[in-house]
CSV table of C-alpha atoms and ligand atoms in Angstrom, one decimal:
chain,number,residue,atom,x,y,z
A,1,MET,CA,43.2,25.2,16.3
A,2,SER,CA,46.6,25.6,14.6
A,3,ALA,CA,47.3,22.5,12.7
A,4,GLN,CA,50.5,20.8,13.6
A,5,LYS,CA,52.4,18.0,11.8
A,6,ASN,CA,51.3,15.4,14.3
A,7,THR,CA,47.6,16.7,14.8
A,8,PRO,CA,45.1,13.8,14.3
A,9,HIS,CA,43.8,14.3,10.8
A,10,VAL,CA,40.5,12.8,9.8
A,11,VAL,CA,39.9,12.8,6.1
A,12,ALA,CA,36.2,12.5,4.7
A,13,PHE,CA,35.3,11.6,1.2
A,14,ALA,CA,31.8,12.3,0.1
A,15,PHE,CA,29.8,10.6,-2.7
A,16,PRO,CA,28.7,13.8,-4.5
A,17,PHE,CA,25.1,12.9,-5.5
A,18,GLY,CA,21.6,13.5,-4.0
A,19,SER,CA,21.6,14.2,-0.3
A,20,HIS,CA,24.8,12.0,0.6
A,21,PRO,CA,27.2,15.0,1.1
A,22,THR,CA,25.2,16.8,3.6
A,23,PRO,CA,24.8,14.1,6.4
A,24,LEU,CA,28.5,13.4,6.1
A,25,LEU,CA,29.4,17.1,6.5
A,26,HIS,CA,27.0,17.1,9.5
A,27,LEU,CA,28.7,14.1,11.0
A,28,ILE,CA,32.2,15.9,10.5
A,29,GLN,CA,31.0,19.0,12.1
A,30,ARG,CA,29.6,17.1,15.2
A,31,LEU,CA,33.0,15.3,15.4
A,32,ALA,CA,34.8,18.7,15.0
A,33,THR,CA,33.0,20.0,17.8
A,34,ALA,CA,33.5,16.9,20.0
A,35,SER,CA,37.2,16.7,19.3
A,36,PRO,CA,38.7,20.2,18.8
A,37,GLY,CA,42.2,18.9,18.9
A,38,THR,CA,41.5,16.9,15.7
A,39,HIS,CA,41.7,18.4,12.1
A,40,PHE,CA,39.0,17.4,9.6
A,41,SER,CA,39.3,17.5,5.8
A,42,TYR,CA,36.1,17.2,3.8
A,43,PHE,CA,36.7,16.3,0.1
A,44,ASN,CA,33.7,16.5,-2.4
A,45,THR,CA,33.5,17.5,-6.1
A,46,THR,CA,33.4,21.2,-6.9
A,47,ARG,CA,29.9,21.2,-8.0
A,48,SER,CA,28.5,19.4,-5.0
A,49,ASN,CA,30.6,21.5,-2.7
A,50,GLN,CA,29.0,24.7,-4.1
A,51,ARG,CA,25.6,23.4,-3.2
A,52,VAL,CA,26.5,22.0,0.3
A,53,LEU,CA,28.9,24.5,1.6
A,54,SER,CA,26.7,27.4,1.0
A,55,LYS,CA,24.4,26.0,3.8
A,56,ALA,CA,27.0,24.7,5.9
A,57,ASN,CA,28.3,27.4,8.3
A,58,LEU,CA,31.8,25.9,8.0
A,59,HIS,CA,33.5,29.2,9.0
A,60,VAL,CA,32.4,28.5,12.5
A,61,TYR,CA,34.7,25.5,12.7
A,62,ASN,CA,38.4,26.3,12.7
A,63,ASN,CA,39.3,22.7,12.5
A,64,VAL,CA,37.2,21.8,9.4
A,65,LYS,CA,38.3,22.5,5.9
A,66,ALA,CA,36.7,21.6,2.7
A,67,TYR,CA,38.5,20.7,-0.5
A,68,ASP,CA,37.4,20.3,-4.2
A,69,VAL,CA,38.0,17.0,-6.1
A,70,ASP,CA,37.6,16.3,-9.7
A,71,ASP,CA,34.2,15.0,-10.7
A,72,GLY,CA,35.5,13.2,-13.9
A,73,ALA,CA,33.5,15.3,-16.3
A,74,PRO,CA,35.6,16.8,-19.2
A,75,ASP,CA,35.8,20.6,-19.1
A,76,GLY,CA,32.6,22.1,-20.7
A,77,HIS,CA,30.7,18.8,-20.7
A,78,VAL,CA,27.0,19.4,-21.1
A,79,PHE,CA,25.2,16.7,-19.1
A,80,SER,CA,22.2,14.8,-20.6
A,81,GLY,CA,20.0,15.0,-17.5
A,82,ASN,CA,20.4,11.5,-16.8
A,83,PRO,CA,21.9,11.4,-13.1
A,84,MET,CA,23.6,8.0,-13.9
A,85,GLU,CA,25.8,9.9,-16.6
A,86,ALA,CA,27.2,12.0,-14.0
A,87,ILE,CA,27.6,9.2,-11.4
A,88,GLU,CA,29.4,6.9,-14.0
A,89,MET,CA,31.7,9.7,-14.9
A,90,PHE,CA,32.5,10.2,-11.3
A,91,ILE,CA,33.1,6.5,-10.6
A,92,LYS,CA,35.5,6.4,-13.6
A,93,ALA,CA,37.6,9.2,-12.0
A,94,THR,CA,37.8,7.5,-8.7
A,95,PRO,CA,39.9,6.6,-6.6
A,96,GLU,CA,42.6,8.6,-8.4
A,97,ASN,CA,40.9,12.0,-8.0
A,98,PHE,CA,40.6,11.5,-4.2
A,99,ARG,CA,44.1,10.0,-3.9
A,100,LYS,CA,45.7,12.8,-5.9
A,101,ARG,CA,43.9,15.5,-4.0
A,102,LEU,CA,44.8,13.9,-0.6
A,103,GLU,CA,48.5,13.8,-1.6
A,104,ASP,CA,48.3,17.5,-2.4
A,105,VAL,CA,46.6,18.3,0.8
A,106,VAL,CA,49.1,16.3,3.0
A,107,GLY,CA,51.8,18.0,1.1
A,108,GLU,CA,50.4,21.5,1.6
A,109,THR,CA,49.5,21.1,5.4
A,110,GLY,CA,52.2,18.5,6.4
A,111,MET,CA,49.4,16.6,8.2
A,112,LYS,CA,49.2,12.9,7.4
A,113,ALA,CA,45.7,11.4,7.3
A,114,THR,CA,45.2,9.4,10.5
A,115,CYS,CA,41.7,8.1,9.7
A,116,LEU,CA,39.5,7.9,6.5
A,117,LEU,CA,35.8,8.5,7.3
A,118,THR,CA,34.0,8.1,3.9
A,119,ASP,CA,30.7,7.5,2.3
A,120,ALA,CA,30.4,3.8,2.5
A,121,PHE,CA,29.8,3.7,-1.3
A,122,LEU,CA,33.4,4.7,-1.7
A,123,TRP,CA,34.7,1.3,-0.7
A,124,PHE,CA,38.1,1.9,-2.3
A,125,SER,CA,38.9,4.0,0.9
A,126,VAL,CA,39.6,0.7,2.6
A,127,GLU,CA,42.5,0.1,0.3
A,128,MET,CA,43.8,3.6,0.7
A,129,ALA,CA,43.5,3.3,4.4
A,130,GLU,CA,45.2,0.0,4.6
A,131,GLU,CA,48.1,1.3,2.5
A,132,MET,CA,48.5,4.3,4.9
A,133,GLY,CA,48.1,2.0,8.0
A,134,ILE,CA,45.0,3.8,9.3
A,135,PRO,CA,41.4,2.9,9.9
A,136,TRP,CA,38.6,3.2,7.5
A,137,VAL,CA,35.2,4.2,9.0
A,138,ALA,CA,32.3,3.8,6.5
A,139,PHE,CA,29.3,6.1,6.7
A,140,TRP,CA,26.0,4.6,5.3
A,141,THR,CA,23.6,7.3,4.7
A,142,SER,CA,20.4,5.0,4.5
A,143,GLY,CA,19.0,2.5,7.1
A,144,PRO,CA,20.2,-0.9,8.2
A,145,THR,CA,18.0,-3.0,5.9
A,146,PRO,CA,19.3,-1.9,2.6
A,147,VAL,CA,23.0,-2.3,3.6
A,148,SER,CA,22.4,-5.7,5.2
A,149,LEU,CA,20.6,-6.7,1.9
A,150,HIS,CA,23.8,-5.6,-0.1
A,151,MET,CA,25.8,-7.8,2.0
A,152,TYR,CA,23.6,-10.8,1.0
A,153,THR,CA,23.9,-10.0,-2.7
A,154,ASP,CA,25.3,-13.4,-3.7
A,155,LEU,CA,22.7,-15.4,-1.6
A,156,ILE,CA,19.8,-13.3,-3.1
A,157,HIS,CA,21.1,-14.0,-6.6
A,158,SER,CA,21.5,-17.6,-6.0
A,159,LYS,CA,17.9,-17.8,-4.6
A,160,PHE,CA,16.1,-15.6,-7.0
A,161,LYS,CA,17.8,-15.2,-10.4
A,162,GLU,CA,17.5,-17.8,-13.0
A,163,ASN,CA,19.1,-17.1,-16.4
A,164,GLY,CA,19.6,-13.5,-15.4
A,165,ASN,CA,15.9,-13.1,-14.6
A,166,THR,CA,14.3,-12.4,-11.4
A,167,LYS,CA,11.6,-14.9,-10.5
A,168,ASP,CA,8.4,-14.2,-8.6
A,169,GLN,CA,8.4,-10.5,-7.5
A,170,ASP,CA,6.1,-11.1,-4.6
A,171,GLN,CA,8.3,-13.6,-2.8
A,172,THR,CA,9.6,-12.4,0.5
A,173,LEU,CA,13.2,-12.7,1.7
A,174,ASP,CA,12.2,-14.6,4.8
A,175,PHE,CA,15.4,-16.7,4.5
A,176,LEU,CA,17.3,-13.7,5.7
A,177,PRO,CA,17.5,-12.4,9.3
A,178,GLY,CA,14.9,-9.8,9.8
A,179,MET,CA,13.7,-9.6,6.2
A,180,SER,CA,10.4,-11.5,6.1
A,181,ALA,CA,8.5,-8.2,5.2
A,182,ILE,CA,10.8,-7.4,2.3
A,183,ARG,CA,9.7,-8.7,-1.2
A,184,VAL,CA,11.7,-9.2,-4.4
A,185,SER,CA,9.9,-6.3,-5.9
A,186,ASP,CA,11.5,-4.1,-3.0
A,187,LEU,CA,15.0,-4.8,-4.0
A,188,PRO,CA,17.1,-2.0,-5.7
A,189,GLN,CA,17.9,-2.8,-9.4
A,190,GLU,CA,21.5,-2.2,-8.5
A,191,LEU,CA,21.5,-5.2,-6.1
A,192,LEU,CA,19.8,-7.4,-8.9
A,193,HIS,CA,21.7,-6.4,-11.9
A,194,LEU,CA,25.4,-6.1,-11.4
A,195,ASP,CA,26.4,-5.2,-14.8
A,196,ARG,CA,26.8,-1.4,-14.4
A,197,PRO,CA,29.5,0.5,-12.7
A,198,PHE,CA,27.3,1.9,-9.9
A,199,SER,CA,26.0,-1.7,-9.2
A,200,ARG,CA,29.6,-2.9,-9.1
A,201,LEU,CA,30.6,-0.1,-6.8
A,202,LEU,CA,27.8,-1.3,-4.3
A,203,TYR,CA,28.7,-4.8,-4.6
A,204,ASP,CA,32.5,-4.1,-4.0
A,205,MET,CA,31.3,-2.0,-1.1
A,206,SER,CA,29.4,-5.0,0.4
A,207,LEU,CA,32.8,-7.1,0.2
A,208,ALA,CA,34.7,-4.3,1.7
A,209,LEU,CA,32.6,-3.4,4.7
A,210,PRO,CA,33.8,-6.2,6.9
A,211,ARG,CA,37.3,-4.5,6.7
A,212,ALA,CA,35.9,-1.2,8.0
A,213,ALA,CA,36.8,-0.3,11.6
A,214,ALA,CA,33.1,0.8,12.0
A,215,LEU,CA,30.0,1.4,10.0
A,216,VAL,CA,28.3,4.5,11.1
A,217,LEU,CA,24.5,4.9,10.4
A,218,ASN,CA,22.0,7.8,10.4
A,219,SER,CA,19.6,5.6,12.4
A,220,PHE,CA,19.0,4.6,15.9
A,221,ALA,CA,19.0,1.3,17.8
A,222,GLY,CA,15.9,-0.8,18.0
A,223,ILE,CA,14.5,0.3,14.9
A,224,GLU,CA,15.3,-3.0,13.1
A,225,PRO,CA,16.7,-5.0,15.9
A,226,ILE,CA,17.2,-8.4,14.2
A,227,ILE,CA,19.0,-6.7,11.2
A,228,GLU,CA,21.2,-4.7,13.5
A,229,ASP,CA,22.2,-7.7,15.4
A,230,ASP,CA,23.0,-9.6,12.2
A,231,LEU,CA,25.1,-6.7,10.9
A,232,LYS,CA,27.0,-6.9,14.1
A,233,LEU,CA,28.0,-10.4,13.5
A,234,LYS,CA,29.4,-9.5,10.1
A,235,LEU,CA,31.1,-6.1,10.8
A,236,GLN,CA,33.7,-4.9,13.2
A,237,LYS,CA,31.4,-2.3,14.7
A,238,VAL,CA,28.0,-1.0,13.9
A,239,LEU,CA,27.2,2.5,15.2
A,240,ASN,CA,23.9,3.9,14.9
A,241,VAL,CA,24.5,7.7,15.7
A,242,GLY,CA,21.1,9.3,14.5
A,243,PRO,CA,18.7,10.3,13.6
A,244,PHE,CA,20.5,13.5,12.8
A,245,SER,CA,17.2,15.1,12.4
A,246,SER,CA,16.6,14.7,16.2
A,247,LEU,CA,19.8,16.5,17.1
A,248,THR,CA,19.7,20.1,18.1
A,249,SER,CA,23.4,20.8,17.3
A,250,PRO,CA,24.7,21.7,14.8
A,251,THR,CA,21.4,23.0,13.7
A,252,PRO,CA,21.2,23.5,10.0
A,253,PRO,CA,20.6,27.2,9.2
A,254,SER,CA,16.8,27.5,8.4
A,255,ASP,CA,16.5,28.2,4.7
A,256,ASP,CA,13.0,29.5,4.4
A,257,GLN,CA,13.0,32.1,1.6
A,258,GLY,CA,9.4,30.8,0.6
A,259,GLY,CA,8.1,31.8,4.0
A,260,CYS,CA,6.8,28.2,4.7
A,261,LEU,CA,6.9,28.3,8.4
A,262,SER,CA,4.8,31.5,8.7
A,263,TRP,CA,2.4,30.2,6.2
A,264,LEU,CA,2.1,26.9,8.3
A,265,SER,CA,1.4,28.9,11.4
A,266,ASN,CA,-1.8,30.1,9.7
A,267,GLN,CA,-3.1,26.7,9.2
A,268,ALA,CA,-5.1,24.4,11.4
A,269,PRO,CA,-3.3,21.7,13.4
A,270,ALA,CA,-2.3,18.5,11.4
A,271,SER,CA,-4.2,19.6,8.5
A,272,VAL,CA,-1.5,20.3,5.9
A,273,ALA,CA,-0.1,17.8,3.3
A,274,TYR,CA,3.7,18.4,2.8
A,275,LEU,CA,5.1,17.2,-0.5
A,276,SER,CA,8.6,16.6,-1.4
A,277,PHE,CA,10.5,14.0,-3.4
A,278,GLY,CA,14.0,14.7,-2.2
A,279,THR,CA,17.1,16.1,-4.0
A,280,MET,CA,17.1,14.1,-7.1
A,281,LEU,CA,13.7,13.4,-8.6
A,282,THR,CA,10.3,14.8,-9.7
A,283,PRO,CA,7.5,12.3,-10.4
A,284,PRO,CA,6.3,11.9,-14.0
A,285,PRO,CA,4.0,14.4,-15.5
A,286,PRO,CA,0.9,12.2,-15.2
A,287,GLU,CA,1.6,11.5,-11.7
A,288,LEU,CA,2.0,15.2,-10.8
A,289,VAL,CA,-1.3,16.0,-12.5
A,290,ALA,CA,-3.1,13.3,-10.6
A,291,LEU,CA,-1.5,14.5,-7.3
A,292,ALA,CA,-2.7,18.0,-8.0
A,293,GLU,CA,-6.2,16.8,-8.8
A,294,ALA,CA,-6.4,14.7,-5.6
A,295,LEU,CA,-5.4,17.7,-3.4
A,296,GLU,CA,-7.8,20.0,-5.1
A,297,GLU,CA,-10.7,17.6,-5.0
A,298,LYS,CA,-10.2,17.0,-1.3
A,299,GLN,CA,-9.5,20.7,-0.6
A,300,ILE,CA,-6.4,19.8,1.4
A,301,PRO,CA,-4.1,22.6,2.5
A,302,TYR,CA,-0.6,21.7,0.9
A,303,LEU,CA,3.0,22.8,1.0
A,304,TRP,CA,4.8,21.6,-1.9
A,305,SER,CA,8.6,21.6,-2.4
A,306,PHE,CA,9.0,21.7,-6.2
A,307,ARG,CA,12.3,22.4,-7.9
A,308,ASP,CA,11.9,21.1,-11.5
A,309,ASN,CA,11.2,24.2,-13.5
A,310,SER,CA,10.7,22.3,-16.6
A,311,LYS,CA,7.6,20.6,-15.2
A,312,ARG,CA,6.2,23.7,-13.3
A,313,HIS,CA,3.8,24.5,-16.1
A,314,LEU,CA,1.9,21.3,-15.2
A,315,LEU,CA,0.9,22.8,-11.9
A,316,GLU,CA,0.0,26.4,-13.1
A,317,GLY,CA,-3.8,26.1,-13.2
A,318,PHE,CA,-3.9,24.1,-10.0
A,319,SER,CA,-1.6,26.5,-8.1
A,320,GLU,CA,-3.7,29.5,-9.3
A,321,ARG,CA,-7.1,27.8,-8.4
A,322,THR,CA,-5.8,26.6,-5.0
A,323,LYS,CA,-3.7,29.6,-3.9
A,324,SER,CA,-5.8,30.5,-0.9
A,325,THR,CA,-5.1,26.9,0.5
A,326,GLY,CA,-1.7,25.8,-0.9
A,327,LYS,CA,1.8,27.0,-1.3
A,328,ILE,CA,4.5,25.7,-3.8
A,329,VAL,CA,8.1,26.5,-3.1
A,330,GLN,CA,11.5,25.8,-4.7
A,331,TRP,CA,12.9,24.6,-1.3
A,332,ALA,CA,11.5,24.2,2.1
A,333,PRO,CA,13.1,24.0,5.5
A,334,GLN,CA,12.0,20.4,5.7
A,335,LEU,CA,13.1,19.5,9.1
A,336,GLN,CA,11.3,22.6,10.7
A,337,VAL,CA,8.2,22.0,8.3
A,338,LEU,CA,7.9,18.3,9.6
A,339,ALA,CA,8.3,19.4,13.1
A,340,HIS,CA,5.4,22.1,12.6
A,341,SER,CA,2.2,21.1,14.3
A,342,SER,CA,0.1,22.1,11.1
A,343,VAL,CA,1.6,19.3,9.0
A,344,GLY,CA,-0.7,16.2,9.1
A,345,VAL,CA,0.7,14.1,6.3
A,346,PHE,CA,4.1,13.8,4.3
A,347,ILE,CA,3.8,12.8,0.7
A,348,THR,CA,7.3,11.4,0.0
A,349,HIS,CA,9.5,9.2,-2.2
A,350,CYS,CA,11.0,7.6,1.0
A,351,GLY,CA,14.5,8.8,0.9
A,352,TRP,CA,16.0,7.7,4.1
A,353,ASN,CA,16.5,11.2,5.5
A,354,SER,CA,13.0,12.2,4.7
A,355,VAL,CA,11.9,9.0,6.6
A,356,MET,CA,14.1,9.9,9.6
A,357,GLU,CA,12.8,13.7,9.5
A,358,SER,CA,9.2,12.2,9.4
A,359,ILE,CA,9.8,10.1,12.4
A,360,THR,CA,11.3,13.0,14.3
A,361,GLY,CA,8.5,15.3,13.5
A,362,ARG,CA,6.0,12.4,14.1
A,363,VAL,CA,4.2,12.9,10.7
A,364,PRO,CA,2.8,10.0,9.0
A,365,MET,CA,3.7,9.2,5.4
A,366,ILE,CA,2.2,8.7,2.0
A,367,CYS,CA,4.8,6.8,0.1
A,368,ARG,CA,5.7,6.8,-3.7
A,369,PRO,CA,9.1,5.2,-3.9
A,370,PHE,CA,11.2,5.4,-7.2
A,371,PHE,CA,14.5,3.7,-7.0
A,372,GLY,CA,17.3,2.4,-4.7
A,373,ASP,CA,16.5,1.8,-1.2
A,374,GLN,CA,13.1,3.8,-1.3
A,375,MET,CA,11.0,0.6,-1.9
A,376,ILE,CA,12.5,-1.0,1.1
A,377,ASN,CA,11.9,2.2,3.2
A,378,ARG,CA,8.3,2.2,2.1
A,379,ARG,CA,7.8,-1.4,3.0
A,380,LEU,CA,9.2,-0.6,6.5
A,381,VAL,CA,7.1,2.4,6.9
A,382,GLU,CA,3.9,0.7,5.8
A,383,ASP,CA,4.2,-3.0,6.8
A,384,VAL,CA,6.7,-3.1,9.6
A,385,TRP,CA,6.4,0.2,11.6
A,386,GLY,CA,2.7,1.1,10.6
A,387,ILE,CA,3.5,4.7,10.2
A,388,GLY,CA,2.3,5.4,6.6
A,389,VAL,CA,0.8,3.9,3.5
A,390,GLY,CA,2.2,3.3,-0.1
A,391,VAL,CA,0.0,4.6,-3.0
A,392,GLU,CA,-2.2,2.0,-4.6
A,393,GLY,CA,-0.6,0.5,-7.6
A,394,GLY,CA,2.9,2.0,-6.8
A,395,ALA,CA,2.2,5.3,-8.8
A,396,PHE,CA,0.1,8.4,-8.1
A,397,THR,CA,-3.4,8.3,-9.7
A,398,LYS,CA,-6.1,10.7,-8.6
A,399,SER,CA,-8.3,8.0,-6.8
A,400,GLY,CA,-5.4,6.2,-5.3
A,401,THR,CA,-4.0,9.5,-3.9
A,402,VAL,CA,-7.6,10.5,-2.6
A,403,ALA,CA,-7.8,7.0,-0.9
A,404,ALA,CA,-4.3,7.4,0.8
A,405,LEU,CA,-5.1,11.0,2.0
A,406,ASP,CA,-8.5,9.8,3.4
A,407,LEU,CA,-6.6,6.9,5.3
A,408,VAL,CA,-3.8,9.0,6.7
A,409,LEU,CA,-5.8,12.1,7.5
A,410,THR,CA,-8.9,10.5,8.8
A,411,LYS,CA,-9.5,6.7,9.3
A,412,GLU,CA,-6.1,4.9,10.1
A,413,GLY,CA,-4.2,8.0,10.7
A,414,LYS,CA,-4.9,8.0,14.4
A,415,LYS,CA,-3.2,4.6,14.6
A,416,MET,CA,-0.3,5.6,12.5
A,417,ARG,CA,0.2,8.7,14.6
A,418,GLU,CA,0.4,6.6,17.7
A,419,HIS,CA,3.0,4.4,16.2
A,420,ILE,CA,5.2,7.2,14.8
A,421,GLY,CA,4.9,9.0,18.1
A,422,LYS,CA,6.4,5.9,19.8
A,423,LEU,CA,9.1,5.6,17.2
A,424,GLY,CA,9.8,9.4,17.5
A,425,GLU,CA,10.1,9.0,21.4
A,426,SER,CA,12.7,6.2,20.8
A,427,ALA,CA,14.6,8.6,18.4
A,428,SER,CA,14.6,11.2,21.0
A,429,ARG,CA,15.8,8.9,23.7
A,430,ALA,CA,18.6,7.6,21.5
A,431,VAL,CA,20.1,11.1,21.1
A,432,ALA,CA,19.5,12.2,24.6
A,433,GLU,CA,22.2,12.2,27.2
A,434,ASN,CA,23.3,8.6,27.8
A,435,GLY,CA,21.1,7.4,25.0
A,436,SER,CA,22.3,4.7,22.5
A,437,SER,CA,23.1,7.2,19.7
A,438,THR,CA,25.0,9.4,22.0
A,439,GLU,CA,27.1,6.4,23.5
A,440,ASN,CA,27.8,5.2,20.0
A,441,PHE,CA,28.8,8.8,18.9
A,442,LYS,CA,31.3,8.7,21.9
A,443,SER,CA,32.7,5.4,20.5
A,444,LEU,CA,33.1,6.9,17.1
A,445,VAL,CA,34.9,9.9,18.6
A,446,GLY,CA,37.1,7.3,20.3
A,447,ILE,CA,38.0,5.5,17.1
A,448,VAL,CA,38.5,8.8,15.2
A,449,VAL,CA,40.7,10.2,17.6
A,450,SER,CA,42.7,7.3,18.9
A,451,SER,CA,43.6,6.4,15.3
A,452,HIS,CA,46.5,8.9,15.2
A,453,SER,CA,48.5,6.6,17.4
A,454,VAL,CA,47.9,3.6,14.8
B,501,LIG,C1,19.1,10.0,-1.9
B,501,LIG,O1,17.8,10.6,-1.4
B,501,LIG,P1,17.3,12.2,-1.5
B,501,LIG,O2,18.4,13.0,-1.4
B,501,LIG,O3,16.6,12.3,-2.8
B,501,LIG,O4,16.2,12.3,-0.4
B,501,LIG,P2,16.4,12.2,1.3
B,501,LIG,O5,17.2,11.2,1.7
B,501,LIG,O6,15.0,12.2,1.6
B,501,LIG,O7,17.1,13.5,1.6
B,501,LIG,C2,16.6,14.7,1.3
B,501,LIG,C3,17.1,15.8,2.1
B,501,LIG,O8,16.8,17.2,1.6
B,501,LIG,C4,16.2,17.9,2.4
B,501,LIG,C5,15.4,17.0,3.4
B,501,LIG,C6,16.3,15.8,3.4
B,501,LIG,O9,17.3,16.0,4.5
B,501,LIG,O10,15.2,17.5,4.6
B,501,LIG,N1,15.2,18.8,1.7
B,501,LIG,C7,14.9,20.0,2.3
B,501,LIG,O11,15.5,20.5,3.4
B,501,LIG,N2,14.1,20.8,1.6
B,501,LIG,C8,13.6,20.5,0.5
B,501,LIG,O12,12.6,21.3,-0.1
B,501,LIG,C9,13.8,19.3,0.0
B,501,LIG,C10,14.5,18.4,0.7
B,501,LIG,C11,18.3,8.6,-2.4
B,501,LIG,F1,17.5,9.1,-3.5
B,501,LIG,C12,17.6,7.9,-1.4
B,501,LIG,O13,17.1,6.7,-2.0
B,501,LIG,C13,18.5,7.6,-0.1
B,501,LIG,O14,17.6,6.9,0.8
B,501,LIG,C14,19.1,8.9,0.3
B,501,LIG,C15,20.1,8.6,1.5
B,501,LIG,O15,21.1,7.6,1.2
B,501,LIG,O16,19.7,9.5,-0.7
């Protein structure tokens, strides 16, 4: 497409941490395919773009262009390793880094922005969009429950916080629609303590969301019906357009340098434990050791996605002793791994993308959440959907992990597999022709494309 001055121009801003930028880019790629007459600009920090774009096949799209924005870190800055440091520097650089880059791009291309489609965290986009007289579409990369909880932050504080402290951790949030299974202990720290820049960002987001033309989620209708209905009352439009993992196009290129898929093909059906803790974390050393001991004791074939080289030595003896039954790789093609018939259980931190991918692959989970929405996701997986189990005591011990493996791979596993099979079918129906996510996606295209006439 040759970009013209009056070409509709959708501008996407990514939150450059964890897996956030990737599903936003996938959404942009789907929109670019659906609306070839629209131009899409994807803004992300240089560091994050290097990671994301190498796997993105962007050259296939002649109406998508990626741009680097400043991440707020001074030149030559050496990060401490605490992810919050980079996040806070980035927050400090917003919104000016995006505003400045957008002005440059509009100046260079002559194409004014006609719609801002940004990570919901970047709530200031609504102010930029309103200044430009164009719609803001917010993309929430997790499920409906966490975003709904953020919208009840003030009410939750008034119920549960006394002198800055949270009362009984076991209390449920049954005074909120659809939240009777959620407990105080499941709430993200950022929701309970509003004193940090990241917490403020999320609080401000909850205030800004009603001004969004639409909230888009990588989820599917019916998964949390009461919450979805409640969100619809508060927001202009709620569009579940996922799960992305159930979609066949655009297929992320299979990145299988470790040979995971051929290894899986030599394993018995539903026998392998797949372990991965997402893009941001590694369990602490005693938990890694406990996990390895449990796998070894049970002689369970395993595939472990493990990137933290500083902790790799903890698994050395274990990986040597179990090399005939297990495999440790730096990166696994997780979507295809979870879709492989040999995988019987997913040991996960309950990041939302992992949960969606497990549902798509129909693989029950053993959950060890760490932060943010992960405790909520665990609660849904175990207590609401019955498709997995949390580890006893909330952290990996050898006996707790053995018990969880026994449960999922033998006793209760059958029921979990039935439940996840049904959810997986609903997910497939949602993204099929005329399915709810497909129809929602068409509405999204309508919002994004018609916005040039605003
Ligand atoms: C943050 O989650 P993470 O990025 O840590 O974890 P996920 O949401 O589960 O996403 C991880 C993605 O990385 C892929 C995997 C997922 O799509 O398929 N992946 C892979 O392909 N191969 C590997 O070896 C390892 C991972 C945050 F921490 C969570 O709390 C949020 O729920 C989440 C979404 O907002 O973002």
